[in-house]
Every structure is written in C-alpha cells, then in structure tokens.
C-alpha cells in the first residue's frame, strides 16, 4: 500500500511544481516596456506655418544579443500624436521594423505644418508598440515629448487689440475691445493713406516725368485710381489682425489681397516703363541716332516689357496662391522644348528681328545690299520680317528676318546719302596723260551734283592700268545723293568725252597687229616654215 502511495505523491508534487514554474518561465520570456526605448536628438522644433522640417530619433533594443536566437528580437511600431494642423511621418520602412538584441536604428521624423496653422506651442508625442516575433506578447512604451513651436506670419501676435497694431487702446469700455480697436485702426489707416496720396503723388510724378506734362497727367490719374485701393486693402488686413481673426480667415483674404497688390503694381510698373522707353527713344532721336519715322523700336520694347511683366506677375500670383512653381517651371521647360523644335523657323525669325531692331544695321530709307542680291531701299523693319522696295523696279520685297540677319549686309547710305562714284576712261598711248587727267577733274568740278566744298575729298584721277591698246584713267568724286550716282556718272562720261575730243585726246578701240608669213608649198606640205 505504501509502495503505491509514494509514486502518486511524487506525481502530485511534479504537477504542482509545473503549475508554479511554467507561468514564471512565460513571464520571463514576455515583452516588457523597458525592452526597447526611444531617444530624441532634439527637445524643441521651430517651424513656420506652410513649411516643413525634420529631426532625428534613435530606437534601441536594450536586451542582450543571442546568436541564432530570436528570443530577444522585437517588432517595433512607431506612433505619433500631434496637433490637427500638423502631419508627422517617417519613411515607410521606418514605421514598422525588427530590432535584434543590442541593435539600434536612427529614424528621421518629418513634420509638415499647414499654411494656415495657428501659431503657438504644441507637443509631439512619440510612443512605441513593442511585440515579440511570435506575436504572443506586446506592450506600449511611455511616450517621449518633443516641443513644437509653430510660427505664422498670419498670426495677430503683438498687434492684437492695439490701435493700428502699434499702440495700446486707452479708450474706456466698450471702445477698448478688439472689434472697436480694429474699426479705429481701419479708419486711421485710411486717413493716413489719403493724406500720403495727396502729398506723395504730385512729388513722385514730378520727379519721374520732369517736364513731360502729358505723361505726368497720365501717371497722376492712374495713381489716384490705384493708390486708394491699395490703402483700403492694407487697412482692412491690419484691422483683421488687430481684431484677432484666426489664421485660416486671414490667410485666404490676404492671399487675394496680395494678388490685387501684384496686379496694381504691374499696372503702375507698365506705365512707368512706357514713359521710360519713350524718354529714351526721344533722347536717341535728338542725338540723330534714329529718325522720326523709324520709331519701330518702341513696339519691340513694348512687346518685351509685356512679356516680362506677364511672366513675373503670373509667377508671383501663382506663388501667392500656393502653387508649386518648381513643378510648373519644369513642365513649362519641357513644353517649351517641344515648341522650340516645332516652331524653330518662327522663333528664328522672331529673335533675328529682335537682333535687327536692337543692333540697327540699317533703318528705314537706307539703301542696302543683302548678300549677293541687288540694291534695296528699307521700308519697314518688323519683328518677324523686313519689307524692302526694289531700288530698280519699285517692287516690294518681304524677307524673313532670319534670312536678312544671316546674310552679309552692305549699307550704302548708312552714314548719309553722300556716295563715292568712279568714272573710268581710256586714252591712246600717244596722248598727254596729264592733260587727260586735268580734263577729267575739270568735268567733275564743274558738275553741280559733285561735292566741291571740301567737306569730302575733291575730285581726283589716277592712272590705274596699262591696257593692250590704251592707258586706263579713273576719276573719283563724291555726289550728294546716292540715288543720283548713275545719272551723274553718265553725265560726267559725256562731258569728258567732249573735252577729250576738243583737246585732241583720243579714245582708242582695241587693235591687233596681224603678221602673215608666206611659206613655200613644199615647206607647208612638209609642215615646216620659218
């Protein structure tokens, strides 16, 4: 009997020990909130509303490292709590990860602030959910705190309930509240703006336009229409801040106010730009660098000014409204590249026209030679093409500007209509060369269209060549008008011919001496001769 009871008692003792020891073993292998910890490298982050920033944290598994064993490895998940107007995130592979014993991981935490976030001090809480790899146990660590300071240009800040945002309101109730202070501030800014307009506009317009009364009136009229609008918007915006309106109210209103400011500024800049280019072109005209009928530079500068103002204004407006200019500029660059290839010829004409209009190799009325073509009179230089009149046939010729700018241009009358002509005459070898030269000069000096007032070189002659049958003499003289060079040249030849005839100077015709050598029939037959 005793032998039976002993094994039973032993079995009961083993079972009881198992009930006590096994839970202890499970508890030893379970997850503790001290297994894994998180440390932040910063305790405070300052970010402007509408911007983003980042900071680094370190997650560490404090358990010992066991080779080829996952007992001390932990699955870690990161969770954040932050204000509603912020977004806190980490990279996708940093949200959930496994840390072996003694392993640590550096993680970048990104913080994005809404553009209309309320300024103030907030807290970002960072907590870890830790599990063993079998999924049998998990725990959440105590969160660490990182202070978040949001700064906003839309915040009332120190302007709240201050007159004009500058001075404390000394008035008694109910006139010292935010609404009353905002109304008072609005009215004061309007009065100051109107007074400033009455004083500054006459002074500024007089400085800008000087003695140009017509331009001054235009500028005054424009500023008197636009300046009160700008003052009204500024006063209203200041009133909102004094009242303490929330950022999500001030933000959109101020954005549209800024759009109006940009438009007003662009209009004023355009009018000032027009006055400036008109002033500069008038100065150039007074200096005889450009004539009155050749003022086609103004349309070019108007076009360039419009392009620049449009691009800048649209870019500023899109930036104010929150568009990503980087992406837009990149897309515009790709589109522009396609347009460039598709409209290469048109763009070439356009930029060639800009070069011609700015470098001014010729102007309206000039007689030029383009490449190897004939002589043309310039009629109009446009941005895409140049219109000529054929000098000989009175035909109108239109050339693309890229064809003109890529050709060799000879301006025959660029410095004026005075033109040098040359008349070539041939005399006999037996004639008096000095007499012939003096007769040619006499013919030129007596011609009314030849310049003899010593403003240019007086007519002169040179012996230029010995021909087979004659001596070549060349008369050089200047005429007042290029258009007369053909007529004057012909008349000089006629007069010189008469003077030569009267003074015994002969103009030989080509002569050749032919010698005939008679050979005997026998020599001719044999192919011999002297």
mmCIF file of C-alpha atoms in Angstrom, residues 32-34 36-38 125-129 139-145:
data_model
loop_
_atom_site.group_PDB
_atom_site.id
_atom_site.type_symbol
_atom_site.label_atom_id
_atom_site.label_comp_id
_atom_site.label_asym_id
_atom_site.label_seq_id
_atom_site.Cartn_x
_atom_site.Cartn_y
_atom_site.Cartn_z
ATOM 1 C CA UNK A 32 8.448 44.470 -21.164
ATOM 2 C CA UNK A 33 8.107 48.226 -21.775
ATOM 3 C CA UNK A 34 11.776 48.512 -20.878
ATOM 4 C CA UNK A 36 13.020 48.877 -26.271
ATOM 5 C CA UNK A 37 13.408 52.628 -25.820
ATOM 6 C CA UNK A 38 13.371 55.771 -27.958
ATOM 7 C CA UNK A 125 4.284 62.585 -28.516
ATOM 8 C CA UNK A 126 6.292 59.610 -29.768
ATOM 9 C CA UNK A 127 5.381 56.138 -28.466
ATOM 10 C CA UNK A 128 6.488 52.616 -29.426
ATOM 11 C CA UNK A 129 4.421 49.454 -29.664
ATOM 12 C CA UNK A 139 3.428 46.412 -24.834
ATOM 13 C CA UNK A 140 3.395 50.178 -25.436
ATOM 14 C CA UNK A 141 6.198 52.332 -24.105
ATOM 15 C CA UNK A 142 5.701 55.581 -22.285
ATOM 16 C CA UNK A 143 5.757 58.391 -24.892
ATOM 17 C CA UNK A 144 8.547 60.918 -25.134
ATOM 18 C CA UNK A 145 7.696 64.546 -25.854
#
